[in-house]
Amino acid sequence: MKQWPEGPAADPEAARERYATDIRAERKALREVFRADLPAAHFGLGIVVVASVVVGLFAGPIVGALVAGSFAALFLVVLVVMLLRGIRRLDAGRRAYLFTFGWANWV
């Protein structure tokens, strides 16, 4: 006999259903928290461009190019992964752009 928190008369199927409902609600809330949109991604791209220029002015153009190049490399890697997953070109580019620069949502 299984021990349930609700006692010996608990319905295991109802408990599983409550658990599944709670998990779905929690995952939906997490998706909303981590969702990025295009204006935030544009802002993130702007931050990267400004940071690359500022770093290039103070630390040298090679270091500024490294900052910009690292984000460009991240974008290309994510784009290749999206294309390999079978996502169409334009949608893959949008998703890679959101992944690379969408962090500005939390700046």
XYZ file of N, CA, C and O in Angstrom:
428
model
N 0.836 -1.180 0.000
C 0.000 0.000 0.000
C 0.884 1.247 0.000
O 1.793 1.380 0.805
N 0.633 2.161 -0.914
C 1.407 3.387 -1.020
C 0.942 4.398 0.023
O -0.220 4.445 0.379
N 1.895 5.193 0.485
C 1.587 6.246 1.436
C 1.418 7.565 0.682
O 2.312 8.001 -0.031
N 0.277 8.203 0.816
C -0.007 9.468 0.148
C -0.125 10.564 1.202
O -0.608 10.331 2.306
N 0.307 11.787 0.882
C 0.211 12.877 1.858
C -1.229 13.166 2.276
O -1.473 13.650 3.367
N -2.193 12.872 1.413
C -3.591 13.161 1.722
C -4.206 12.107 2.646
O -5.328 12.233 3.085
N -3.482 11.022 2.897
C -3.993 9.974 3.761
C -4.283 8.701 2.978
O -4.082 8.622 1.773
N -4.798 7.681 3.655
C -5.020 6.386 2.995
C -6.176 6.410 1.990
O -6.248 5.553 1.118
N -7.054 7.390 2.089
C -8.199 7.427 1.165
C -7.930 8.328 -0.040
O -8.846 8.697 -0.751
N -6.674 8.669 -0.291
C -6.338 9.585 -1.395
C -6.507 8.884 -2.737
O -6.330 7.678 -2.864
N -6.851 9.681 -3.731
C -6.990 9.170 -5.087
C -5.667 9.406 -5.825
O -5.311 10.553 -6.108
N -4.917 8.349 -6.159
C -3.616 8.527 -6.817
C -3.737 9.222 -8.179
O -2.891 10.014 -8.554
N -4.785 8.934 -8.901
C -4.967 9.553 -10.222
C -5.207 11.060 -10.092
O -4.674 11.854 -10.870
N -5.969 11.463 -9.098
C -6.204 12.888 -8.876
C -4.910 13.592 -8.454
O -4.648 14.729 -8.870
N -4.103 12.913 -7.656
C -2.830 13.496 -7.245
C -1.908 13.678 -8.438
O -1.251 14.714 -8.577
N -1.858 12.684 -9.327
C -1.041 12.804 -10.537
C -1.535 13.944 -11.416
O -0.746 14.684 -12.005
N -2.842 14.086 -11.530
C -3.419 15.150 -12.347
C -3.101 16.526 -11.766
O -2.772 17.460 -12.499
N -3.177 16.678 -10.445
C -2.803 17.941 -9.805
C -1.334 18.253 -10.035
O -0.955 19.392 -10.314
N -0.509 17.217 -9.931
C 0.920 17.401 -10.153
C 1.187 17.853 -11.589
O 1.946 18.805 -11.818
N 0.576 17.203 -12.558
C 0.773 17.570 -13.960
C 0.279 18.993 -14.231
O 0.924 19.762 -14.951
N -0.833 19.375 -13.650
C -1.364 20.727 -13.821
C -0.421 21.759 -13.227
O -0.160 22.800 -13.829
N 0.110 21.469 -12.042
C 1.047 22.388 -11.405
C 2.334 22.535 -12.211
O 2.864 23.640 -12.357
N 2.840 21.440 -12.745
C 4.058 21.488 -13.560
C 3.822 22.308 -14.821
O 4.665 23.127 -15.216
N 2.676 22.122 -15.477
C 2.362 22.907 -16.684
C 2.291 24.395 -16.360
O 2.808 25.227 -17.104
N 1.669 24.751 -15.253
C 1.564 26.162 -14.863
C 2.940 26.747 -14.551
O 3.232 27.889 -14.938
N 3.787 25.984 -13.878
C 5.123 26.479 -13.557
C 5.956 26.670 -14.809
O 6.651 27.680 -14.967
N 5.892 25.733 -15.734
C 6.651 25.867 -16.983
C 6.157 27.039 -17.820
O 6.955 27.739 -18.448
N 4.859 27.278 -17.823
C 4.321 28.422 -18.552
C 4.834 29.724 -17.954
O 5.215 30.650 -18.676
N 4.871 29.803 -16.634
C 5.373 31.008 -15.968
C 6.856 31.224 -16.277
O 7.287 32.353 -16.523
N 7.640 30.156 -16.303
C 9.061 30.287 -16.638
C 9.259 30.741 -18.078
O 10.152 31.550 -18.358
N 8.450 30.222 -18.994
C 8.544 30.665 -20.393
C 8.257 32.150 -20.510
O 8.902 32.862 -21.281
N 7.286 32.644 -19.753
C 6.952 34.068 -19.791
C 8.091 34.918 -19.222
O 8.369 36.002 -19.722
N 8.756 34.425 -18.189
C 9.851 35.178 -17.585
C 11.030 35.283 -18.544
O 11.638 36.339 -18.684
N 11.352 34.203 -19.224
C 12.532 34.174 -20.079
C 12.241 34.524 -21.530
O 13.125 34.411 -22.374
N 11.048 34.966 -21.833
C 10.695 35.314 -23.205
C 11.391 36.604 -23.607
O 11.422 37.575 -22.873
N 11.973 36.606 -24.798
C 12.625 37.794 -25.342
C 11.837 38.258 -26.560
O 11.242 37.453 -27.269
N 11.841 39.566 -26.785
C 11.141 40.090 -27.945
C 12.112 40.896 -28.800
O 13.239 41.185 -28.396
N 11.684 41.248 -30.008
C 12.573 41.920 -30.951
C 13.070 43.286 -30.470
O 14.254 43.579 -30.651
N 12.231 44.144 -29.883
C 12.791 45.411 -29.400
C 13.915 45.218 -28.379
O 14.911 45.947 -28.406
N 13.779 44.250 -27.510
C 14.843 43.979 -26.541
C 16.092 43.471 -27.249
O 17.217 43.834 -26.880
N 15.915 42.639 -28.269
C 17.066 42.135 -29.019
C 17.762 43.265 -29.779
O 18.996 43.295 -29.853
N 16.990 44.198 -30.337
C 17.595 45.349 -31.013
C 18.406 46.176 -30.001
O 19.502 46.659 -30.312
N 17.847 46.348 -28.818
C 18.542 47.077 -27.765
C 19.832 46.343 -27.384
O 20.877 46.976 -27.170
N 19.775 45.014 -27.300
C 20.973 44.223 -27.007
C 22.028 44.370 -28.078
O 23.231 44.486 -27.774
N 21.619 44.386 -29.346
C 22.569 44.602 -30.432
C 23.212 45.988 -30.308
O 24.424 46.140 -30.488
N 22.399 46.987 -29.987
C 22.937 48.337 -29.789
C 23.948 48.385 -28.656
O 24.989 49.047 -28.767
N 23.658 47.683 -27.571
C 24.595 47.639 -26.444
C 25.911 47.000 -26.871
O 26.999 47.482 -26.520
N 25.822 45.928 -27.661
C 27.042 45.252 -28.115
C 27.852 46.165 -29.026
O 29.080 46.240 -28.914
N 27.190 46.884 -29.918
C 27.898 47.797 -30.824
C 28.576 48.905 -30.024
O 29.764 49.203 -30.224
N 27.840 49.518 -29.094
C 28.421 50.599 -28.280
C 29.567 50.054 -27.427
O 30.633 50.683 -27.329
N 29.377 48.887 -26.836
C 30.438 48.304 -26.009
C 31.669 47.977 -26.845
O 32.803 48.191 -26.399
N 31.474 47.499 -28.055
C 32.608 47.192 -28.928
C 33.380 48.458 -29.275
O 34.618 48.457 -29.293
N 32.662 49.534 -29.558
C 33.325 50.802 -29.886
C 34.073 51.346 -28.672
O 35.238 51.763 -28.772
N 33.433 51.323 -27.513
C 34.074 51.848 -26.301
C 35.303 51.017 -25.943
O 36.382 51.561 -25.642
N 35.174 49.712 -25.990
C 36.316 48.843 -25.699
C 37.403 49.059 -26.745
O 38.600 49.078 -26.424
N 36.987 49.227 -27.995
C 37.970 49.480 -29.050
C 38.714 50.785 -28.856
O 39.904 50.884 -29.162
N 38.049 51.796 -28.339
C 38.706 53.082 -28.097
C 39.686 53.008 -26.922
O 40.762 53.598 -26.964
N 39.299 52.317 -25.860
C 40.124 52.293 -24.660
C 41.153 51.165 -24.631
O 42.247 51.353 -24.112
N 40.822 50.014 -25.166
C 41.736 48.871 -25.085
C 42.400 48.551 -26.421
O 43.303 47.731 -26.462
N 41.925 49.146 -27.465
C 42.511 48.890 -28.782
C 41.491 48.268 -29.713
O 40.545 47.596 -29.280
N 41.667 48.495 -31.012
C 40.685 48.010 -31.977
C 40.581 46.481 -32.049
O 39.519 45.943 -32.344
N 41.650 45.802 -31.750
C 41.611 44.334 -31.804
C 40.686 43.790 -30.713
O 39.890 42.877 -30.945
N 40.767 44.359 -29.534
C 39.915 43.908 -28.424
C 38.457 44.246 -28.714
O 37.551 43.440 -28.448
N 38.206 45.422 -29.286
C 36.838 45.779 -29.671
C 36.289 44.832 -30.728
O 35.118 44.439 -30.681
N 37.146 44.453 -31.671
C 36.727 43.492 -32.697
C 36.475 42.117 -32.086
O 35.591 41.381 -32.556
N 37.215 41.767 -31.050
C 36.980 40.487 -30.368
C 35.616 40.460 -29.681
O 34.929 39.437 -29.690
N 35.235 41.574 -29.093
C 33.923 41.647 -28.440
C 32.824 41.461 -29.483
O 31.923 40.634 -29.324
N 32.903 42.227 -30.564
C 31.890 42.114 -31.618
C 31.945 40.746 -32.285
O 30.911 40.139 -32.584
N 33.149 40.239 -32.497
C 33.304 38.937 -33.141
C 32.783 37.787 -32.312
O 32.268 36.801 -32.847
N 32.888 37.901 -30.996
C 32.370 36.823 -30.146
C 30.845 36.745 -30.239
O 30.269 35.645 -30.294
N 30.185 37.890 -30.289
C 28.725 37.866 -30.448
C 28.332 37.401 -31.848
O 27.334 36.700 -32.018
N 29.116 37.779 -32.846
C 28.836 37.313 -34.211
C 29.016 35.799 -34.299
O 28.211 35.102 -34.937
N 30.053 35.277 -33.647
C 30.274 33.827 -33.640
C 29.150 33.106 -32.914
O 28.680 32.054 -33.372
N 28.702 33.666 -31.794
C 27.579 33.062 -31.075
C 26.335 33.033 -31.949
O 25.630 32.018 -32.011
N 26.070 34.130 -32.648
C 24.917 34.180 -33.541
C 25.025 33.111 -34.619
O 24.051 32.406 -34.907
N 26.193 32.969 -35.240
C 26.357 31.977 -36.308
C 26.226 30.549 -35.789
O 25.622 29.704 -36.459
N 26.756 30.278 -34.608
C 26.627 28.930 -34.037
C 25.157 28.608 -33.764
O 24.668 27.527 -34.111
N 24.446 29.554 -33.174
C 23.022 29.328 -32.882
C 22.239 29.190 -34.182
O 21.346 28.349 -34.292
N 22.582 29.975 -35.191
C 21.903 29.878 -36.482
C 22.116 28.508 -37.111
O 21.162 27.895 -37.615
N 23.322 27.997 -37.065
C 23.605 26.670 -37.618
C 22.827 25.602 -36.854
O 22.251 24.684 -37.456
N 22.776 25.719 -35.537
C 22.017 24.751 -34.738
C 20.540 24.791 -35.109
O 19.894 23.748 -35.271
N 19.993 25.988 -35.267
C 18.582 26.116 -35.649
C 18.330 25.511 -37.031
O 17.317 24.834 -37.245
N 19.228 25.747 -37.966
C 19.056 25.186 -39.301
C 19.173 23.665 -39.279
O 18.442 22.969 -39.998
N 20.081 23.136 -38.465
C 20.217 21.686 -38.350
C 18.995 21.043 -37.695
O 18.695 19.875 -37.958
N 18.307 21.803 -36.856
C 17.087 21.285 -36.226
C 15.913 21.273 -37.193
O 14.844 20.770 -36.872
N 16.105 21.851 -38.384
C 15.053 21.824 -39.391
C 14.160 23.048 -39.384
O 13.093 23.041 -39.993
N 14.572 24.107 -38.719
C 13.783 25.330 -38.693
C 14.091 26.121 -39.959
O 15.232 26.194 -40.394
N 13.073 26.713 -40.559
C 13.251 27.445 -41.810
C 14.185 28.623 -41.635
O 14.383 29.130 -40.542
N 14.741 29.095 -42.756
C 15.798 30.103 -42.732
C 15.428 31.375 -41.987
O 16.145 31.815 -41.097
N 14.327 32.009 -42.352
C 13.972 33.288 -41.742
C 13.633 33.121 -40.257
O 14.065 33.915 -39.416
N 12.890 32.074 -39.936
C 12.555 31.822 -38.533
C 13.806 31.437 -37.745
O 13.955 31.828 -36.580
N 14.711 30.694 -38.363
C 15.961 30.335 -37.690
C 16.789 31.579 -37.409
O 17.369 31.721 -36.323
N 16.835 32.498 -38.346
C 17.569 33.738 -38.138
C 16.967 34.578 -37.026
O 17.684 35.154 -36.201
N 15.633 34.638 -36.984
C 14.964 35.396 -35.927
C 15.226 34.777 -34.565
O 15.529 35.470 -33.589
N 15.148 33.459 -34.478
C 15.393 32.793 -33.193
C 16.839 32.946 -32.741
O 17.118 33.140 -31.558
N 17.774 32.847 -33.677
C 19.183 33.026 -33.330
C 19.444 34.456 -32.870
O 20.199 34.694 -31.924
N 18.803 35.421 -33.527
C 18.951 36.826 -33.150
C 18.396 37.058 -31.748
O 19.028 37.711 -30.918
N 17.225 36.484 -31.467
C 16.634 36.627 -30.130
C 17.492 35.960 -29.066
O 17.640 36.475 -27.958
N 18.061 34.802 -29.398
C 18.901 34.106 -28.424
C 20.174 34.893 -28.152
O 20.622 34.995 -27.013
N 20.781 35.458 -29.205
C 22.060 36.137 -29.053
C 21.927 37.484 -28.364
O 22.753 37.848 -27.522
N 20.878 38.245 -28.710
C 20.783 39.614 -28.208
C 19.569 39.863 -27.317
O 19.389 40.971 -26.830
N 18.726 38.874 -27.100
C 17.520 39.063 -26.306
C 17.764 39.252 -24.821
O 16.845 39.589 -24.078
N 18.981 39.076 -24.373
C 19.316 39.258 -22.962
C 19.101 40.703 -22.517
O 19.029 40.958 -21.311
N 18.994 41.619 -23.437
C 18.812 43.024 -23.067
C 17.465 43.253 -22.397
O 17.223 44.314 -21.830
N 16.607 42.283 -22.436
C 15.328 42.343 -21.734
C 15.537 42.542 -20.241
O 14.683 43.088 -19.559
N 16.671 42.096 -19.726
C 16.928 42.133 -18.287
C 17.979 43.161 -17.909
O 18.517 43.126 -16.806
N 18.278 44.080 -18.820
C 19.269 45.132 -18.523
C 18.573 46.312 -17.906
O 17.514 46.694 -18.231
